[in-house]
Every structure is written in C-alpha cells, then in structure tokens.
Amino acid sequence: MNFWNLAIKIVFLSQTATGILGNFSLLFCYLGLYYRECKLKPTDLILMHLMAANALIILSAGVPQTMAVWGMKQFLTDFACKFIVCIQQSARSVSIGTTCLLSVFQAVTISPRKSCWRDHKAKAEKYIGCCTLIIWALYLLINFIFFVYPFSKRNTKNVTTKRDLEYCSIVGSDPIGESLYAALVVCPEVFLSGLIVWSSGSMIVLLLRHKQLAQHIRSTHNSSRTSPESRATQHILSLVSIFLCFYTLPSFLRGCIALLPKHNWWLGNITPFISLCFPSFGPFVIMNHYSVMPRLSLFWLRNKPS
C-alpha cells in the first residue's frame, strides 16, 4: 500500500494546487475586468461568485484533506472543525445556487422572441446582482444556524455518533437537526439540481432546433466545421455533466460508506477526491468556454500606456 499511499498524496496535492490556481486566476481576472470596465456582464458576475464559492470549497475542504492525507490527522479542534464544515457547506450550497442561476439565465437569454420568457430578459439582467447576494446571505445564515445549534445541545446526555473527516471529527446531529438540515439544505439543493437539468435541456433543444433551421444555409457553403450551435451544445453538456457527476456521485459513495460494516480505504479516499473535482477543474472548463483570459489581455493591451 506504500505506492498507493504516495499516489493518493500526490493526487490530492495536485488537485488542491490546481483548484487554487484555477479559481483564484479566474477570480482575479474578473476583478481585473471589473476594474477596467467598472461593470461586469451578468454571466461574468455569476461566474465570479461561482469562482469565489469554489475557492472557499478548496480552502476549507481541499487543503485540510490534503494535510490529512500527508499525515496530519485530527489537527483541528472541535470549534475549528465545526467552523470549517460550516464554510464547506455554505460554499457548496452557493456553488449549486450560482450554477443554477447561470443555467437558468442562459436559458432565458437564448429563448425565442415568441416564448413566455421574452418579457423577462431585461429583468433577469437587472436582478442578477441581487440574486447572487441573496444566495450568499441565505446559505450563510442557514449554515450559521447549524453551526450554532450543536452548542445549544452540548449538555444533553444523548449518545450521538461521530463523523470522522480524518483532519477532525464532528458530532452527528440529533433527529431534529437532521430533519431541519434536510428541509433547509438538501431539498433546495435537489430542487436547484432539477432546475439545472431542466434549463440545460431546454437550451439544448433550442440550439438543436436552430441548427436544423440553419443547416441548409451551411450546406450551400460545403462547410465541414462544427457549427456554433453544436459547440454551444457541447459546452452546456460538459458543464452540466461535470456538475451532476461530481456533486451526485459523492453523495452516493457516502451512502455506501455508511452502509459498509468496515472502513473501505479506497472509498474513503475516492469520495473526497470526486467531491472536489468540480471546484478544482470547473474553472478550466469555464476558461475554455467564456474566453476570460483573452478578453482581459485585450483590455490591458488597449489601455497600455505608450
């Protein structure tokens, strides 16, 4: 197992370093665009908040997990453990919320003029900033309540299970806390995931219809290049696939870990790795899709003093 232990250490270290580099690079790029333009496009604003949430996930989950893999076990106190988990859950919920907002906004933007969303396009652009702030405030408040809740129950004599995170251990919630968490966090996340699937599916249908209408025009030019509609469809499919895979699969694996009578070394390491894949590698998919770096470079070249 020495070889596999070393491999896991290198994989987690590389993943964490990649996530920090990708998220902070994009975050600084958006801040640079805001500094130059004094205003961001709605899509850029959503992506900036998404990168901020992903960066928090990497710092609060990826860094401690990497330190634990490299041998620093149970190095956080009980208070620090609860605080780190609070940040993790808040950032994860914000990431899901902003991804849903991005997908729905794109669906509204490309909707045809005759659709019921025609009158909402201008309003959607106007309230994007407010929506992102509401997402942050709502999930920070909800997770702060769950952060404070265990301290109010510290004198209870009920025996509760502990969840081992390797870098610390956190006491499991009582039935009331679990029910509240399911109602306030899990159910909204499932609903938001459903909205992402619905909005992305509607975009794919619209783009494919547009491709069929424009196909006879491109055929007259004998063009073998991939159409813009196909490229946009591929980008949407890749983003949604990455999101759903790397947020749904870890939940399934955690259920398997809970049902197994003995601790499985592979599942214990693969689960946190997969859960960190979207925050770590998502920025590079976004860089390829939205071309943030070239836009920032163009602004710097245009405004470069002679």
GROMACS .gro file of N, CA and C in nm, residues 73-142:
model
  210
   73LYS      N    1  -0.329   1.409   1.100
   73LYS     CA    2  -0.461   1.361   1.138
   73LYS      C    3  -0.514   1.434   1.260
   74GLN      N    4  -0.645   1.464   1.257
   74GLN     CA    5  -0.716   1.521   1.373
   74GLN      C    6  -0.642   1.643   1.431
   75PHE      N    7  -0.603   1.736   1.345
   75PHE     CA    8  -0.528   1.852   1.391
   75PHE      C    9  -0.616   1.973   1.421
   76LEU      N   10  -0.745   1.962   1.394
   76LEU     CA   11  -0.837   2.073   1.421
   76LEU      C   12  -0.912   2.049   1.552
   77THR      N   13  -0.936   2.156   1.624
   77THR     CA   14  -1.017   2.147   1.746
   77THR      C   15  -1.165   2.129   1.710
   78ASP      N   16  -1.247   2.104   1.810
   78ASP     CA   17  -1.389   2.083   1.786
   78ASP      C   18  -1.454   2.209   1.728
   79PHE      N   19  -1.420   2.325   1.782
   79PHE     CA   20  -1.477   2.451   1.731
   79PHE      C   21  -1.430   2.476   1.587
   80ALA      N   22  -1.299   2.457   1.562
   80ALA     CA   23  -1.246   2.479   1.427
   80ALA      C   24  -1.307   2.381   1.328
   81CYS      N   25  -1.331   2.258   1.372
   81CYS     CA   26  -1.392   2.158   1.284
   81CYS      C   27  -1.533   2.200   1.244
   82LYS      N   28  -1.612   2.243   1.341
   82LYS     CA   29  -1.749   2.288   1.311
   82LYS      C   30  -1.747   2.409   1.219
   83PHE      N   31  -1.653   2.500   1.242
   83PHE     CA   32  -1.645   2.620   1.159
   83PHE      C   33  -1.606   2.585   1.015
   84ILE      N   34  -1.509   2.494   0.998
   84ILE     CA   35  -1.466   2.452   0.865
   84ILE      C   36  -1.580   2.384   0.790
   85VAL      N   37  -1.653   2.297   0.859
   85VAL     CA   38  -1.766   2.228   0.796
   85VAL      C   39  -1.875   2.327   0.758
   86CYS      N   40  -1.895   2.429   0.841
   86CYS     CA   41  -1.993   2.535   0.809
   86CYS      C   42  -1.955   2.608   0.681
   87ILE      N   43  -1.826   2.640   0.667
   87ILE     CA   44  -1.779   2.708   0.546
   87ILE      C   45  -1.794   2.616   0.425
   88GLN      N   46  -1.759   2.489   0.442
   88GLN     CA   47  -1.773   2.393   0.332
   88GLN      C   48  -1.916   2.385   0.282
   89GLN      N   49  -2.009   2.367   0.374
   89GLN     CA   50  -2.149   2.351   0.336
   89GLN      C   51  -2.205   2.478   0.275
   90SER      N   52  -2.167   2.594   0.330
   90SER     CA   53  -2.214   2.721   0.274
   90SER      C   54  -2.163   2.740   0.132
   91ALA      N   55  -2.033   2.716   0.112
   91ALA     CA   56  -1.973   2.734  -0.021
   91ALA      C   57  -2.031   2.635  -0.121
   92ARG      N   58  -2.054   2.512  -0.077
   92ARG     CA   59  -2.112   2.411  -0.167
   92ARG      C   60  -2.253   2.452  -0.210
   93SER      N   61  -2.333   2.499  -0.116
   93SER     CA   62  -2.469   2.542  -0.150
   93SER      C   63  -2.468   2.663  -0.242
   94VAL      N   64  -2.376   2.757  -0.216
   94VAL     CA   65  -2.365   2.875  -0.304
   94VAL      C   66  -2.321   2.833  -0.444
   95SER      N   67  -2.230   2.736  -0.452
   95SER     CA   68  -2.185   2.686  -0.581
   95SER      C   69  -2.301   2.626  -0.660
   96ILE      N   70  -2.384   2.548  -0.594
   96ILE     CA   71  -2.501   2.490  -0.660
   96ILE      C   72  -2.599   2.599  -0.701
   97GLY      N   73  -2.622   2.697  -0.611
   97GLY     CA   74  -2.715   2.804  -0.641
   97GLY      C   75  -2.671   2.891  -0.757
   98THR      N   76  -2.542   2.927  -0.762
   98THR     CA   77  -2.492   3.010  -0.871
   98THR      C   78  -2.487   2.934  -1.003
   99THR      N   79  -2.457   2.803  -0.997
   99THR     CA   80  -2.461   2.722  -1.119
   99THR      C   81  -2.602   2.715  -1.174
  100CYS      N   82  -2.701   2.701  -1.087
  100CYS     CA   83  -2.841   2.702  -1.129
  100CYS      C   84  -2.878   2.838  -1.188
  101LEU      N   85  -2.834   2.946  -1.123
  101LEU     CA   86  -2.863   3.081  -1.173
  101LEU      C   87  -2.802   3.102  -1.311
  102LEU      N   88  -2.679   3.054  -1.331
  102LEU     CA   89  -2.614   3.066  -1.461
  102LEU      C   90  -2.690   2.989  -1.568
  103SER      N   91  -2.731   2.867  -1.537
  103SER     CA   92  -2.801   2.784  -1.634
  103SER      C   93  -2.937   2.844  -1.670
  104VAL      N   94  -3.012   2.889  -1.570
  104VAL     CA   95  -3.144   2.948  -1.595
  104VAL      C   96  -3.131   3.079  -1.672
  105PHE      N   97  -3.030   3.161  -1.635
  105PHE     CA   98  -3.011   3.289  -1.705
  105PHE      C   99  -2.977   3.265  -1.852
  106GLN      N  100  -2.893   3.168  -1.881
  106GLN     CA  101  -2.861   3.137  -2.021
  106GLN      C  102  -2.983   3.088  -2.097
  107ALA      N  103  -3.066   3.008  -2.029
  107ALA     CA  104  -3.188   2.959  -2.094
  107ALA      C  105  -3.282   3.075  -2.128
  108VAL      N  106  -3.294   3.171  -2.036
  108VAL     CA  107  -3.378   3.288  -2.061
  108VAL      C  108  -3.319   3.373  -2.173
  109THR      N  109  -3.187   3.386  -2.175
  109THR     CA  110  -3.120   3.471  -2.274
  109THR      C  111  -3.140   3.422  -2.416
  110ILE      N  112  -3.129   3.290  -2.438
  110ILE     CA  113  -3.139   3.237  -2.574
  110ILE      C  114  -3.280   3.195  -2.612
  111SER      N  115  -3.377   3.220  -2.523
  111SER     CA  116  -3.514   3.182  -2.555
  111SER      C  117  -3.566   3.264  -2.672
  112PRO      N  118  -3.649   3.208  -2.759
  112PRO     CA  119  -3.700   3.282  -2.876
  112PRO      C  120  -3.792   3.396  -2.836
  113ARG      N  121  -3.812   3.486  -2.929
  113ARG     CA  122  -3.892   3.605  -2.900
  113ARG      C  123  -4.038   3.573  -2.868
  114LYS      N  124  -4.089   3.465  -2.923
  114LYS     CA  125  -4.229   3.431  -2.902
  114LYS      C  126  -4.252   3.353  -2.773
  115SER      N  127  -4.147   3.324  -2.699
  115SER     CA  128  -4.163   3.246  -2.576
  115SER      C  129  -4.216   3.333  -2.463
  116CYS      N  130  -4.258   3.266  -2.355
  116CYS     CA  131  -4.313   3.338  -2.241
  116CYS      C  132  -4.205   3.412  -2.163
  117TRP      N  133  -4.075   3.382  -2.192
  117TRP     CA  134  -3.964   3.447  -2.121
  117TRP      C  135  -3.921   3.578  -2.188
  118ARG      N  136  -3.988   3.617  -2.297
  118ARG     CA  137  -3.944   3.734  -2.372
  118ARG      C  138  -3.944   3.860  -2.286
  119ASP      N  139  -4.047   3.878  -2.203
  119ASP     CA  140  -4.058   3.999  -2.122
  119ASP      C  141  -3.968   3.996  -1.999
  120HIS      N  142  -3.903   3.883  -1.972
  120HIS     CA  143  -3.823   3.870  -1.851
  120HIS      C  144  -3.672   3.883  -1.876
  121LYS      N  145  -3.632   3.899  -2.003
  121LYS     CA  146  -3.489   3.904  -2.034
  121LYS      C  147  -3.423   4.025  -1.970
  122ALA      N  148  -3.483   4.143  -1.987
  122ALA     CA  149  -3.425   4.265  -1.930
  122ALA      C  150  -3.426   4.261  -1.777
  123LYS      N  151  -3.533   4.207  -1.720
  123LYS     CA  152  -3.541   4.197  -1.574
  123LYS      C  153  -3.437   4.100  -1.519
  124ALA      N  154  -3.410   3.994  -1.594
  124ALA     CA  155  -3.312   3.895  -1.549
  124ALA      C  156  -3.174   3.958  -1.538
  125GLU      N  157  -3.136   4.038  -1.636
  125GLU     CA  158  -3.006   4.105  -1.631
  125GLU      C  159  -2.998   4.206  -1.517
  126LYS      N  160  -3.109   4.269  -1.488
  126LYS     CA  161  -3.112   4.374  -1.386
  126LYS      C  162  -3.095   4.318  -1.246
  127TYR      N  163  -3.152   4.200  -1.220
  127TYR     CA  164  -3.156   4.147  -1.084
  127TYR      C  165  -3.055   4.036  -1.058
  128ILE      N  166  -2.960   4.016  -1.150
  128ILE     CA  167  -2.860   3.912  -1.129
  128ILE      C  168  -2.776   3.940  -1.004
  129GLY      N  169  -2.733   4.064  -0.987
  129GLY     CA  170  -2.653   4.101  -0.870
  129GLY      C  171  -2.726   4.075  -0.740
  130CYS      N  172  -2.854   4.113  -0.736
  130CYS     CA  173  -2.934   4.090  -0.614
  130CYS      C  174  -2.951   3.940  -0.587
  131CYS      N  175  -2.970   3.862  -0.692
  131CYS     CA  176  -2.989   3.717  -0.675
  131CYS      C  177  -2.864   3.652  -0.616
  132THR      N  178  -2.747   3.692  -0.665
  132THR     CA  179  -2.623   3.632  -0.612
  132THR      C  180  -2.603   3.670  -0.466
  133LEU      N  181  -2.633   3.793  -0.430
  133LEU     CA  182  -2.620   3.834  -0.290
  133LEU      C  183  -2.719   3.761  -0.200
  134ILE      N  184  -2.841   3.739  -0.250
  134ILE     CA  185  -2.941   3.666  -0.173
  134ILE      C  186  -2.896   3.522  -0.151
  135ILE      N  187  -2.837   3.460  -0.254
  135ILE     CA  188  -2.788   3.322  -0.240
  135ILE      C  189  -2.682   3.314  -0.131
  136TRP      N  190  -2.585   3.407  -0.134
  136TRP     CA  191  -2.481   3.409  -0.032
  136TRP      C  192  -2.541   3.430   0.108
  137ALA      N  193  -2.626   3.532   0.122
  137ALA     CA  194  -2.682   3.564   0.254
  137ALA      C  195  -2.768   3.451   0.307
  138LEU      N  196  -2.849   3.390   0.221
  138LEU     CA  197  -2.941   3.285   0.266
  138LEU      C  198  -2.864   3.163   0.317
  139TYR      N  199  -2.766   3.117   0.240
  139TYR     CA  200  -2.696   2.994   0.279
  139TYR      C  201  -2.597   3.019   0.393
  140LEU      N  202  -2.541   3.138   0.401
  140LEU     CA  203  -2.456   3.168   0.517
  140LEU      C  204  -2.539   3.171   0.644
  141LEU      N  205  -2.660   3.227   0.636
  141LEU     CA  206  -2.748   3.231   0.753
  141LEU      C  207  -2.792   3.090   0.794
  142ILE      N  208  -2.833   3.009   0.696
  142ILE     CA  209  -2.879   2.873   0.727
  142ILE      C  210  -2.768   2.791   0.791
   0.00000   0.00000   0.00000
